[in-house]
Short mmCIF file of C-alpha atoms (C1' of nucleotides) in Angstrom, two decimals:
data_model
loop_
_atom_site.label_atom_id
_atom_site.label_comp_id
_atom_site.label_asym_id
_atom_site.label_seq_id
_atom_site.Cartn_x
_atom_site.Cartn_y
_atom_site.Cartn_z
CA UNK A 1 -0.62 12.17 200.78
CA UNK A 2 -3.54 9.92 201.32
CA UNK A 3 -5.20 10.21 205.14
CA UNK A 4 -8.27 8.79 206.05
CA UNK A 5 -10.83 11.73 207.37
CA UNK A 6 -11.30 11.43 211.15
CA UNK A 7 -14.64 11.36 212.78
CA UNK A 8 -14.51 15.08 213.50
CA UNK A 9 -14.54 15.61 209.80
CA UNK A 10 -18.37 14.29 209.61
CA UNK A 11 -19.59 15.91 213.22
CA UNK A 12 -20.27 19.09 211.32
CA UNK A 13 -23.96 19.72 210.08
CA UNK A 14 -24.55 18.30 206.34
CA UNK A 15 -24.76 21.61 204.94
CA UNK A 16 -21.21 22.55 206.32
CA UNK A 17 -19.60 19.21 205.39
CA UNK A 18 -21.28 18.66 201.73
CA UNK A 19 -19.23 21.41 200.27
CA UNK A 20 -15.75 19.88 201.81
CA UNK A 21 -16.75 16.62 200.80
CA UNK A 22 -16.13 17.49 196.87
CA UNK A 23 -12.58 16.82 196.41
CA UNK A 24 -12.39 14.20 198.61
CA UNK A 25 -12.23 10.73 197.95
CA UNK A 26 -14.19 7.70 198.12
CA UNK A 27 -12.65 4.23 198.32
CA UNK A 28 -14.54 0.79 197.90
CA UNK A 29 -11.76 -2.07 198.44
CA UNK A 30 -9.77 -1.59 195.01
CA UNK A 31 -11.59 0.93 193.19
CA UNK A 32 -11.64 4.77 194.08
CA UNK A 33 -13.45 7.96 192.84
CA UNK A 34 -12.95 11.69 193.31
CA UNK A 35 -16.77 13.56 194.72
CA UNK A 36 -17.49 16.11 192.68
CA UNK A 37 -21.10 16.10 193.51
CA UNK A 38 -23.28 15.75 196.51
CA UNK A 39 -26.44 17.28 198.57
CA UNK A 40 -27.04 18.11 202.17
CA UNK A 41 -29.80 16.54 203.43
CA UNK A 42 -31.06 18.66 206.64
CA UNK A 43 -32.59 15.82 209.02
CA UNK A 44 -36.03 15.84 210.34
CA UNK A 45 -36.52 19.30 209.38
CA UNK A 46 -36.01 18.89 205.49
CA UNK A 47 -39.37 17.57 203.39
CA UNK A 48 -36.45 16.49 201.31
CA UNK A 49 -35.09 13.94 203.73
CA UNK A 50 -35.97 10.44 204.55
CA UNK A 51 -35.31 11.38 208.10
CA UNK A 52 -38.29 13.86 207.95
CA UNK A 53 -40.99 10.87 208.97
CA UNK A 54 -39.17 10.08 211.80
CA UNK A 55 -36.83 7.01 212.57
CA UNK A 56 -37.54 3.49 210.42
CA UNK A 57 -36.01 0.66 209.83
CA UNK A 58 -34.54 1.60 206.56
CA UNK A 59 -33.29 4.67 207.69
CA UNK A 60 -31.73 4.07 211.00
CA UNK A 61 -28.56 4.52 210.22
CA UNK A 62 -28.96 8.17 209.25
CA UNK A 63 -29.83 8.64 213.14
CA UNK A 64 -26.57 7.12 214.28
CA UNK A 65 -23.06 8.88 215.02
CA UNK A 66 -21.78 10.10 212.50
CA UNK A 67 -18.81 9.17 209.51
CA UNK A 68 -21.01 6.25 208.76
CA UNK A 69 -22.20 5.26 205.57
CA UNK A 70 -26.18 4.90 205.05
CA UNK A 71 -27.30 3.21 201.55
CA UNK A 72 -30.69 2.51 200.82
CA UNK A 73 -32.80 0.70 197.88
CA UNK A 74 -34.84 2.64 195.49
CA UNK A 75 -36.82 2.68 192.16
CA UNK A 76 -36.72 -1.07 192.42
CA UNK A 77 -32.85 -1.54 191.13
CA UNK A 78 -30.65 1.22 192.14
CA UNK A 79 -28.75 2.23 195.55
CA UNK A 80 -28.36 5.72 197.15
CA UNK A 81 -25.34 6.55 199.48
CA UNK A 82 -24.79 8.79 201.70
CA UNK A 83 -22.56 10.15 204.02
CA UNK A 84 -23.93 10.95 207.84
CA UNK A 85 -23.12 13.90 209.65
CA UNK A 86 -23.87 15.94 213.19
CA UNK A 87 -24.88 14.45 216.52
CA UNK A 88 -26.40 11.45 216.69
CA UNK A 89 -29.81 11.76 216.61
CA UNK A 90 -29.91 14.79 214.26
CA UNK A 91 -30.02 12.91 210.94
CA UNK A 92 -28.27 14.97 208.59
CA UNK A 93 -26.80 13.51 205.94
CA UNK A 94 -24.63 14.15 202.17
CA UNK A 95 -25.63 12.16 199.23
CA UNK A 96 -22.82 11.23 197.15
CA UNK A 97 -24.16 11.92 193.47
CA UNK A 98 -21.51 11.85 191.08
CA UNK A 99 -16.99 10.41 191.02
CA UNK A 100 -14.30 11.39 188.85
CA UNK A 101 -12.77 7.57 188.14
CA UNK A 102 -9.88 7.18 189.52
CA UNK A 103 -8.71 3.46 190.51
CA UNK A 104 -9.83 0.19 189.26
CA UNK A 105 -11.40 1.61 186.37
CA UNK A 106 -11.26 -2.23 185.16
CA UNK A 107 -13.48 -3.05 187.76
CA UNK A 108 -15.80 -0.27 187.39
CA UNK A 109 -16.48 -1.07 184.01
CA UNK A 110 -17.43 -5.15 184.06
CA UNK A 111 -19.61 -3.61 187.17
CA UNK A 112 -21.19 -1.60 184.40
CA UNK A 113 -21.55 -3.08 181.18
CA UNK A 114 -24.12 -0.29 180.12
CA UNK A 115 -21.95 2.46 180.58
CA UNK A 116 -19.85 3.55 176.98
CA UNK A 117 -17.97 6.56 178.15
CA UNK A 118 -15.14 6.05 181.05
CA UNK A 119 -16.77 10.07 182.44
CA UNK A 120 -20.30 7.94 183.42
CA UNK A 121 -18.75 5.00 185.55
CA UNK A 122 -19.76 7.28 188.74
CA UNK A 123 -22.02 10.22 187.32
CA UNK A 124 -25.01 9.33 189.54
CA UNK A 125 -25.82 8.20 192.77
CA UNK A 126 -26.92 4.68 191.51
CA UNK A 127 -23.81 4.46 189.06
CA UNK A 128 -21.55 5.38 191.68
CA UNK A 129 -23.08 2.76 193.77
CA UNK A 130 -22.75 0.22 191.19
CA UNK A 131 -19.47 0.92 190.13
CA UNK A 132 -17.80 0.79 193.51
CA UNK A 133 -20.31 -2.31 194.40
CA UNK A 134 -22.11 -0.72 197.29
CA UNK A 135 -25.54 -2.24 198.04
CA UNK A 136 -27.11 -3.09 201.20
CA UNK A 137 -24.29 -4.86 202.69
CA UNK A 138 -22.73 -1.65 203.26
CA UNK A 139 -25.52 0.32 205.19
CA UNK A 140 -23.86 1.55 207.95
CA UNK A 141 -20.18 0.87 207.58
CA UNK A 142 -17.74 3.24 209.30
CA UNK A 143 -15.81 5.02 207.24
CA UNK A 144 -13.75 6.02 209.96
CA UNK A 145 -12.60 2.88 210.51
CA UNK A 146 -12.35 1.64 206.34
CA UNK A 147 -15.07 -0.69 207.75
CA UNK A 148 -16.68 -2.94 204.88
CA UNK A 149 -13.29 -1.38 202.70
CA UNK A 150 -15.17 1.60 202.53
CA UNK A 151 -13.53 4.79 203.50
CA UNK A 152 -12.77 8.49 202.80
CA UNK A 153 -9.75 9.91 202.00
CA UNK A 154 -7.53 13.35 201.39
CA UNK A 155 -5.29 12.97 199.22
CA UNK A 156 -4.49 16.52 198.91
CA UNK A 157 -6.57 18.17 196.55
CA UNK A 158 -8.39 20.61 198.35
CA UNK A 159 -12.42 21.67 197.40
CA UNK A 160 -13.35 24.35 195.36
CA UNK A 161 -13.04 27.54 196.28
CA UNK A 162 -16.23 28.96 194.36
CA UNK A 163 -18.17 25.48 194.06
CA UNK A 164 -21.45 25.65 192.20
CA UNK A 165 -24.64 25.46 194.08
CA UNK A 166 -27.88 24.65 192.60
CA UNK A 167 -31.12 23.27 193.87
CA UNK A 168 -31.80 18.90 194.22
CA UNK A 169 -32.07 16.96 192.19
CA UNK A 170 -35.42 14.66 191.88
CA UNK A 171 -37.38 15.55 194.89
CA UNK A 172 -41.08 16.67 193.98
CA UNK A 173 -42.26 19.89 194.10
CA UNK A 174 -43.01 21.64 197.91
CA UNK A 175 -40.19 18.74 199.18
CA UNK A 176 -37.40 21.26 199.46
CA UNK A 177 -37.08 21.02 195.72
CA UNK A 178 -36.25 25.12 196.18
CA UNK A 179 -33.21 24.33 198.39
CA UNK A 180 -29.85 25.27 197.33
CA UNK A 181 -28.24 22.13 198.37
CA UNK A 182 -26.54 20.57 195.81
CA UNK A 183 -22.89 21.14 195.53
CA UNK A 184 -20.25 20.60 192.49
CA UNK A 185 -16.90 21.06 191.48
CA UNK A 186 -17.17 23.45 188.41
CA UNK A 187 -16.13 21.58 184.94
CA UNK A 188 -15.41 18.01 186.70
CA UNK A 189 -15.41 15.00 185.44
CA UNK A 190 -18.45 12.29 185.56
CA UNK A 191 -20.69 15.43 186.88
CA UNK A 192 -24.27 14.01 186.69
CA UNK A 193 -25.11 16.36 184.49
CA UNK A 194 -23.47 19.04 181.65
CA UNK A 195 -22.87 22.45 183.48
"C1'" DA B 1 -30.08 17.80 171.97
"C1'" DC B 2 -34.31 16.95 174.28
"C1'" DC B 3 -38.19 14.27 175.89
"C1'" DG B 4 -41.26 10.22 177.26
"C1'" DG B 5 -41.80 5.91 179.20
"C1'" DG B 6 -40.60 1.28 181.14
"C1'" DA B 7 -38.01 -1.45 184.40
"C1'" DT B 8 -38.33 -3.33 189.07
"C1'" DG B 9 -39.22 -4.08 194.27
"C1'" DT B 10 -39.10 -1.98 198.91
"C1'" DT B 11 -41.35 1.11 201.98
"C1'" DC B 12 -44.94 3.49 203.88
"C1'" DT B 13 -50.08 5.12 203.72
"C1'" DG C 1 -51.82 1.05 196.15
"C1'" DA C 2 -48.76 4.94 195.51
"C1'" DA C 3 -44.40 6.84 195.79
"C1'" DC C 4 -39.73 6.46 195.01
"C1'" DA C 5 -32.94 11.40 196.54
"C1'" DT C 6 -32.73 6.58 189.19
"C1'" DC C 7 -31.18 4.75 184.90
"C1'" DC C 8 -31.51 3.37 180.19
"C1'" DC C 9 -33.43 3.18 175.68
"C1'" DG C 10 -35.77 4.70 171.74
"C1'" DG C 11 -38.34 8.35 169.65
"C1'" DT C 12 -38.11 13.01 167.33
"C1'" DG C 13 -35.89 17.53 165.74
#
DNA sequence: ACCGGGATGTTCT
DNA sequence: GAACATCCCGGTG
């Protein structure tokens, strides 16, 4: 079993869909991971959010339909992706923070020389994005449609039924650091973090 | 194991 | 000019 998500998957807020995200999994051309990790970021509401100053440049693409992917640049060598949800216009969106390897492991690896252990290919949103080669020319691809090679797929392993929930990771304090949006698949592989 | 700091450049004030 | 949804390395215990 191995189908694509539809678009009605991602029309859900980002709170709903983070926690059916994990489980899921992400495909870039020939290598693959399983989420076990991700956030809900809440749109213009959330202090956590890019989307809380309003529509930019970089961020446009959280404001578009959703099942899109938005990646954006930060700390001057790494890339973020995410996964965007809800109406268009509302700007939610799930970070994808941490894959359980599962295809092209090869690849992964001579993408990330640095990285001794097979368990921290993915465990991080900038490893993740390095392993599967996601940078900027993938802002905005429609996973939907495999657009780019990038997609999301079920291949029949369903989430968790008790998932843990903790608070974000690296936002600063009074930034919705206090949110419990962070969702993981309990004892995983490639978490971004021990549990 | 835990902690501190440097890398590196885009974005927004 | 500061902040940044991070990562890696080298210190110490």
């Amino acid at each position: 079993m191995r189908k694509r998500l539809p678009r009605a998957f991602y029309g859900g807020d980002a709170l709903d869909v983070a926690p059916v995200l994990l489980n899921k999994v992400l495909v870039a051309g020939p290598v693959a991971g399983r989420i076990v990790e991700v956030e809900a970021y809440e749109g213009a509401l959330d202090p956590g959010s890019h989307a809380f100053r309003g529509c930019t440049a970089r961020n446009a693409t959280m404001f578009g339909p959703p099942g899109h992917l938005y990646v954006y640049f930060t700390y001057g060598m790494h890339f973020c992706s995410n996964v965007v949800c809800g109406d268009e216009g509302t700007a939610t969106a799930v970070l994808l923070r941490a894959l359980t390897p599962l295809r092209g492991l090869d690849v992964m690896q001579a993408r990330r020389v640095k990285s001794r252990r097979e368990a921290d290919l993915c465990s991080g949103p900038g490893r993740l994005c390095q392993a599967l080669g996601l940078g900027r020319d993938h802002d905005g691809a429609d996973l939907v449609r495999a657009d780019r090679g990038v997609t999301i797929v079920d291949d029949g392993v369903t989430p968790p039924d008790e998932p843990r929930v903790t608070t974000r990771i690296g936002l600063r304090p009074g930034q919705g650091d206090d949110r419990p949006w962070r969702f993981l698949v309990p004892g995983a592989v490639g978490l971004s973090r021990r549990t």
